[in-house]
Structures are given as structure tokens and as C-alpha cells.
PDB file of C-alpha atoms in Angstrom:
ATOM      1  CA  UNK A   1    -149.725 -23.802 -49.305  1.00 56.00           C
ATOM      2  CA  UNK A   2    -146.712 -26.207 -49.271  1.00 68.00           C
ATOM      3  CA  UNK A   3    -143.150 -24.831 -49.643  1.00 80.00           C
ATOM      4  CA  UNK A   4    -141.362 -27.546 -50.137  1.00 86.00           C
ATOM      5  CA  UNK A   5    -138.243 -25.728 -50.662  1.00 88.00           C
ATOM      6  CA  UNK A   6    -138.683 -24.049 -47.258  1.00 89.00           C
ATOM      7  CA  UNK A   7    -138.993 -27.803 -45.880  1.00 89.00           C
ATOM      8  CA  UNK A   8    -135.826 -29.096 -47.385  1.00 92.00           C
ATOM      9  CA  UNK A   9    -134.103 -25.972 -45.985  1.00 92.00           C
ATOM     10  CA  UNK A  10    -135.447 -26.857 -42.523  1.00 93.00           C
ATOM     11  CA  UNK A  11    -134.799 -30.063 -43.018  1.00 93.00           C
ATOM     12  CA  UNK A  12    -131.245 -29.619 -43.707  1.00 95.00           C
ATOM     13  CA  UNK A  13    -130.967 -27.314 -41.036  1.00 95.00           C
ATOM     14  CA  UNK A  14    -132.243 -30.041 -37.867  1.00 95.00           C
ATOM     15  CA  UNK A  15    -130.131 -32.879 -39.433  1.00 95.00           C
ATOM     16  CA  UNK A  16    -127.009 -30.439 -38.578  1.00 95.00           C
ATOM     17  CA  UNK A  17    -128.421 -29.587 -35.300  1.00 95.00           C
ATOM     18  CA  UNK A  18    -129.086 -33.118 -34.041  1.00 94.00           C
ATOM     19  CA  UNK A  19    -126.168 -34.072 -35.438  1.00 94.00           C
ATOM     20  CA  UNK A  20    -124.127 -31.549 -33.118  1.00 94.00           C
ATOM     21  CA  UNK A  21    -126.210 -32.323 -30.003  1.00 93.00           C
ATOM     22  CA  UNK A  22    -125.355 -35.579 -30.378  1.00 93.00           C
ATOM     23  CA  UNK A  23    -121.456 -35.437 -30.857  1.00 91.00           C
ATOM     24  CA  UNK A  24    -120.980 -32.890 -28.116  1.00 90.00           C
ATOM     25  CA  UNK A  25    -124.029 -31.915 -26.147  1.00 90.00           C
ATOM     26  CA  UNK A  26    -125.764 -34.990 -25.130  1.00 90.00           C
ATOM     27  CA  UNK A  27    -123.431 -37.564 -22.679  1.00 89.00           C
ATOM     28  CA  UNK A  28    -125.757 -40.424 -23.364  1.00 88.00           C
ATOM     29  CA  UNK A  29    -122.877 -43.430 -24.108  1.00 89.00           C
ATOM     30  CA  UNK A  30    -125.896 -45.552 -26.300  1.00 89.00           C
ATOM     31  CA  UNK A  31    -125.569 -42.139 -29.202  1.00 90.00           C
ATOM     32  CA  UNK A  32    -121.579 -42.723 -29.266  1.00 89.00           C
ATOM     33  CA  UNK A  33    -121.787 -44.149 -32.525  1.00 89.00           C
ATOM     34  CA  UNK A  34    -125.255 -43.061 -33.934  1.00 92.00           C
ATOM     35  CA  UNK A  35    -124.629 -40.952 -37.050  1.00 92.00           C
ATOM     36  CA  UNK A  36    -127.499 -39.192 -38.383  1.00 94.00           C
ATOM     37  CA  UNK A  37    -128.060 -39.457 -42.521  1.00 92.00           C
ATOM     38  CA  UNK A  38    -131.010 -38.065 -43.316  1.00 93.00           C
ATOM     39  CA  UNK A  39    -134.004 -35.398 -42.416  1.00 94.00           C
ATOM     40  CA  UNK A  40    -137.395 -34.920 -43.796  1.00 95.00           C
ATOM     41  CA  UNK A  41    -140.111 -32.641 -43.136  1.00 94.00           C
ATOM     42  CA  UNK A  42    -143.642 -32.544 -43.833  1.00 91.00           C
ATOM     43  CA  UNK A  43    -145.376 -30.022 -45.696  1.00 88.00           C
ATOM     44  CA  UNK A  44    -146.623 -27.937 -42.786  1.00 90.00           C
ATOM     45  CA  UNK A  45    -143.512 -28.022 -41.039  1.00 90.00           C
ATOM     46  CA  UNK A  46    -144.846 -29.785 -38.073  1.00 92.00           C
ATOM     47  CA  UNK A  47    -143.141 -33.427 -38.060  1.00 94.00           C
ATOM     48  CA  UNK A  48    -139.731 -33.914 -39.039  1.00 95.00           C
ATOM     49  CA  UNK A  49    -138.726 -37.862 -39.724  1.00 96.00           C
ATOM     50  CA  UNK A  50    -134.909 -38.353 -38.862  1.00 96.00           C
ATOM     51  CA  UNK A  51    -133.403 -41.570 -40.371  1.00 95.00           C
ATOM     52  CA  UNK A  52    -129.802 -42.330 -38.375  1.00 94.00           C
ATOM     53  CA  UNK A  53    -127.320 -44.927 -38.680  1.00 91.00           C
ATOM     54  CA  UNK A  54    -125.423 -47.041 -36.253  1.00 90.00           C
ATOM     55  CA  UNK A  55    -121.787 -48.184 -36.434  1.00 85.00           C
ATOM     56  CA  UNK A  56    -120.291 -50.868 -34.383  1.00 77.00           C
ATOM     57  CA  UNK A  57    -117.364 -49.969 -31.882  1.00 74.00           C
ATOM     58  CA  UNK A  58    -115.086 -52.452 -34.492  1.00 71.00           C
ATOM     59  CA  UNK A  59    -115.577 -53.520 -37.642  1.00 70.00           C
ATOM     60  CA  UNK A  60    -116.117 -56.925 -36.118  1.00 71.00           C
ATOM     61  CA  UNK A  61    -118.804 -55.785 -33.735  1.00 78.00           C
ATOM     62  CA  UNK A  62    -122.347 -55.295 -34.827  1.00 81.00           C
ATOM     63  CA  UNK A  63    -124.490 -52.540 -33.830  1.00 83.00           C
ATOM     64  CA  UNK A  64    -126.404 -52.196 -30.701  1.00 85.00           C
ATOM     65  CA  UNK A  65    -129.538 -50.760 -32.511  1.00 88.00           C
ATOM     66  CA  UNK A  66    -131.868 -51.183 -29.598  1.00 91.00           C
ATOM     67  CA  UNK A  67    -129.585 -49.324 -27.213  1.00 91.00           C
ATOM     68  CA  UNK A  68    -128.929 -46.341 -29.466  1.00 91.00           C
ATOM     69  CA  UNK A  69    -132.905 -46.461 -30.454  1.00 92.00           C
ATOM     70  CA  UNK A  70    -133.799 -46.093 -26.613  1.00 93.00           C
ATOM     71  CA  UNK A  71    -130.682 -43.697 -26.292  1.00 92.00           C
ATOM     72  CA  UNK A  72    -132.250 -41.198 -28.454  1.00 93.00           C
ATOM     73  CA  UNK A  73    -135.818 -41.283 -27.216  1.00 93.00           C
ATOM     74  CA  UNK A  74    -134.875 -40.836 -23.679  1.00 93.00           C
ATOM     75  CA  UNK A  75    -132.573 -37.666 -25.787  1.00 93.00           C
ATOM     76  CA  UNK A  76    -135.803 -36.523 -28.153  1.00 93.00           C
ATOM     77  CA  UNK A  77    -136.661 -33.870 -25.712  1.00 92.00           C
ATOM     78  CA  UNK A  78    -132.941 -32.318 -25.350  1.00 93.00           C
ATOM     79  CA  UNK A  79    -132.948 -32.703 -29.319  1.00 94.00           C
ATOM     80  CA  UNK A  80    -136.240 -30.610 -29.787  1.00 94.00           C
ATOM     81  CA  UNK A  81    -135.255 -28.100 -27.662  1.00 93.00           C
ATOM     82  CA  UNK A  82    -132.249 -27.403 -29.475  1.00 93.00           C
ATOM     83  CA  UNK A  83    -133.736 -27.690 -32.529  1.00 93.00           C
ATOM     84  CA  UNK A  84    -136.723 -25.340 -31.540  1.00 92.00           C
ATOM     85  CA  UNK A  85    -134.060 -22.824 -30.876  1.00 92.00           C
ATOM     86  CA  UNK A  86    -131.891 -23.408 -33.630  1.00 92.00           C
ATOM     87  CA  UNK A  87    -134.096 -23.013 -36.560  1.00 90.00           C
ATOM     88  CA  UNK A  88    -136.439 -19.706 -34.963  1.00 85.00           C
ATOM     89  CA  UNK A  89    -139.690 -21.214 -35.964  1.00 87.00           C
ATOM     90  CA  UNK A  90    -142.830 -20.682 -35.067  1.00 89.00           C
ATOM     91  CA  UNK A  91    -143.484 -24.289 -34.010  1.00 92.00           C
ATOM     92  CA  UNK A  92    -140.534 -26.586 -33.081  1.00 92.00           C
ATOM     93  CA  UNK A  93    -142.047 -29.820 -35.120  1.00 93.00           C
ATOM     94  CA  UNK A  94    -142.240 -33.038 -33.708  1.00 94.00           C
ATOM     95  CA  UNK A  95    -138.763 -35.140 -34.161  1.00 95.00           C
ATOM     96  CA  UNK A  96    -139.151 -39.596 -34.928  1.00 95.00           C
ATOM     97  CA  UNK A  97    -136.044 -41.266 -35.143  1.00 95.00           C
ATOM     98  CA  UNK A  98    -135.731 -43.855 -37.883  1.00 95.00           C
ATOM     99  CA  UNK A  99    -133.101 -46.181 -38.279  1.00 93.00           C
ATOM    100  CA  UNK A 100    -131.928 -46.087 -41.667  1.00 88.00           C
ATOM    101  CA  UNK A 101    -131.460 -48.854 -43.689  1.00 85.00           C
ATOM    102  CA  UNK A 102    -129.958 -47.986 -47.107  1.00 84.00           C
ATOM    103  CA  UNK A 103    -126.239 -48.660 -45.652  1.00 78.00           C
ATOM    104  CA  UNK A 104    -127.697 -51.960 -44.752  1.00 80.00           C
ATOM    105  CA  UNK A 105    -129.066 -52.656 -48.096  1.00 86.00           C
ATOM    106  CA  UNK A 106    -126.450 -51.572 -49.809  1.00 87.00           C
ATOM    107  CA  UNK A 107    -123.969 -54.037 -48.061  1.00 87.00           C
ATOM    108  CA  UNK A 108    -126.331 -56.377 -48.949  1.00 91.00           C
ATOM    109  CA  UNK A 109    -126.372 -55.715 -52.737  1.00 93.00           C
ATOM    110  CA  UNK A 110    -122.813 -55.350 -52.966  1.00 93.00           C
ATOM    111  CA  UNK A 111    -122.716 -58.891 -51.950  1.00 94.00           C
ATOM    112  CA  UNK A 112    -125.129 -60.153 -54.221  1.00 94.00           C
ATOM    113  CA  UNK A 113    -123.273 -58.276 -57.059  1.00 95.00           C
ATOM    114  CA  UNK A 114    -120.226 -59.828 -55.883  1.00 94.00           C
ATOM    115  CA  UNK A 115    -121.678 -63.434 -56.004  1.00 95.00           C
ATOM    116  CA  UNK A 116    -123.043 -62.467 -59.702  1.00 94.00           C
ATOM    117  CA  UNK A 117    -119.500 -61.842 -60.941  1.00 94.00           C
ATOM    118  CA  UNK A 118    -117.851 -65.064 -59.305  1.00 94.00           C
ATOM    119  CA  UNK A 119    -120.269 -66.727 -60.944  1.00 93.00           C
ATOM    120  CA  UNK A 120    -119.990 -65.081 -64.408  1.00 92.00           C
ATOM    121  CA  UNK A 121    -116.325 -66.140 -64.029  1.00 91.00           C
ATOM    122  CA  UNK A 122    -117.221 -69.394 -63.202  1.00 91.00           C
ATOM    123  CA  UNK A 123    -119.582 -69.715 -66.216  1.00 90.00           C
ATOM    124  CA  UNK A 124    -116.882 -68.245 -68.472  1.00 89.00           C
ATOM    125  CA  UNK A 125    -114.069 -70.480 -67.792  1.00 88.00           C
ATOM    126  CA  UNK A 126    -116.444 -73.638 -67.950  1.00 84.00           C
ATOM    127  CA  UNK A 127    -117.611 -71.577 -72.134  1.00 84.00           C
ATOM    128  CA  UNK A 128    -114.298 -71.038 -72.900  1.00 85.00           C
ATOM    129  CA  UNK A 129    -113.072 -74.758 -72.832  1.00 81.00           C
ATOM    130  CA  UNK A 130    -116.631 -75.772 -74.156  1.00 80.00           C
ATOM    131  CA  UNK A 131    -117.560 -77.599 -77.719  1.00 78.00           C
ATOM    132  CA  UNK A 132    -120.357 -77.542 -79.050  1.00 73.00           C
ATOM    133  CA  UNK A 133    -123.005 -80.857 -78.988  1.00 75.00           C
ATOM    134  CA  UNK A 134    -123.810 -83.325 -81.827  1.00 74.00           C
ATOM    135  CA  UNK A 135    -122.403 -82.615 -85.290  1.00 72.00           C
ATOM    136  CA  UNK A 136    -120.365 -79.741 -86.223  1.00 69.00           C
ATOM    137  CA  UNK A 137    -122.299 -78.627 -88.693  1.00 73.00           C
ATOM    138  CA  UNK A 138    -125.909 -79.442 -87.926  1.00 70.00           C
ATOM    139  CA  UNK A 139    -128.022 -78.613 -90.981  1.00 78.00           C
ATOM    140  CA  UNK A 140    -128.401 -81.688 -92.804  1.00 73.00           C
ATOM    141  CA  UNK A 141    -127.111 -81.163 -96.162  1.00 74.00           C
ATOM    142  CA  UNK A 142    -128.073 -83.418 -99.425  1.00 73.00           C
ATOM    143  CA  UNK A 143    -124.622 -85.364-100.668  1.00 68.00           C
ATOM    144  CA  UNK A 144    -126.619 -85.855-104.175  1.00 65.00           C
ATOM    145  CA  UNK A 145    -126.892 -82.945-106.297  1.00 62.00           C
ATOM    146  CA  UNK A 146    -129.521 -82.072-108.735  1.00 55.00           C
ATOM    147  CA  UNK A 147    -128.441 -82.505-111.947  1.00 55.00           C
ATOM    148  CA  UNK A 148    -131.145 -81.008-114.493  1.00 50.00           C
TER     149      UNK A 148
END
């Protein structure tokens, strides 16, 4: 049976672990700026999926993805073992590192809102000094009136 409580607990539990191996166990200069987000665990317990982030040295530099990707699979061995004696249990699941791309997305939609509202303002200042086409009133009305 599936505890899926259990495996958000031990999920929780090897994001903080890699985490700390990372900042102050393993030397490896390619994890300097890997941060990890997210951790899930199957059912069983037996494979653990953890999502990470990379951040450039500047705000002006990108991200050296490949290095940090190769960084922590030469690491993944290190990072199980201190995860298999971190968490006490039975069998230390298998770690995958996935690079995590909802910072990237969201970048990507806060542009795309941003170019929505310049051109909302755009459209608004071209409405606001706008007049309407043809007559002013448009609905044709009879100058004769019935008289009966």
C-alpha cells in the first residue's frame, strides 16, 4: 500500500540532505551555484526525482547547465550515501537529477505579461483620443412623422 504522506516526508527530508551535501560536503566547483527546489518520491519509496536550479555567477552570466548536470552525476553516489544514512531506511532509493524549469518559465511569462500591459497602454491611449466612424448617430431615423 502507498503512503503517500510517508513519501512527502521522505521527500522533504533528501531535498534538505542534498541540499547540505552540496553547500558544504561536496568540493565539486560545477555544484557552486546549483540550488536544489524540489524532491519527489515514488510510491514504494525506491526512486526519488530531484528537480535543481542553476544560477549564473552574475546576473549577466547565464548558467552553465551542462557543467552542473555532469557535476552532480559524477556527485550522485556521495549524495546517496548521505542520503541512505540520513533518512534510516530500509532501501536508500535511487536519486535523478532534473533541472527544473519553472524559474525559467516563469521569467518567461513575466515577460509576456509585461508585453500584454505595454500594449494595453498602447491600445488605451490610441481609445482615448478615438471618435467614433460614420455618423454620430447611426440609426436612420424618419424626418416625416406620421400624422393619423
Amino acid at each position: 500500500m502507498v503512503d503517500q504522506a510517508r513519501a512527502r516526508r521522505l521527500a522533504k527530508r533528501i531535498s534538505a540532505i542534498v541540499a547540505t551535501a552540496i553547500e558544504s560536503e561536496i568540493k565539486d566547483p560545477r555544484l557552486r551555484f546549483v540550488t536544489i527546489t524540489d524532491c519527489k518520491v515514488t510510491g514504494d519509496l525506491r526512486e526519488a526525482t530531484i528537480f535543481y536550479t542553476v544560477r549564473g555567477e552574475t546576473l549577466d552570466t547565464e548558467p552553465d547547465y551542462i557543467e552542473a548536470a555532469s557535476g552532480l552525476e559524477k556527485a550522485k553516489g556521495i549524495i546517496r550515501s548521505k542520503v541512505g544514512a540520513g533518512t534510516g531506511v530500509k532501501f536508500t532509493p535511487t536519486l535523478a537529477f532534473k533541472l527544473d524549469v519553472v524559474p525559467t518559465v516563469a521569467k518567461e511569462m513575466e515577460e509576456l505579461l509585461a508585453r500584454a500591459r505595454d500594449s494595453d497602454a498602447r491600445v488605451a491611449q490610441f481609445a482615448a483620443n478615438a471618435t467614433h466612424a460614420g455618423d454620430v448617430d447611426p440609426y436612420k431615423v424618419d424626418d416625416e412623422k406620421d400624422e393619423d
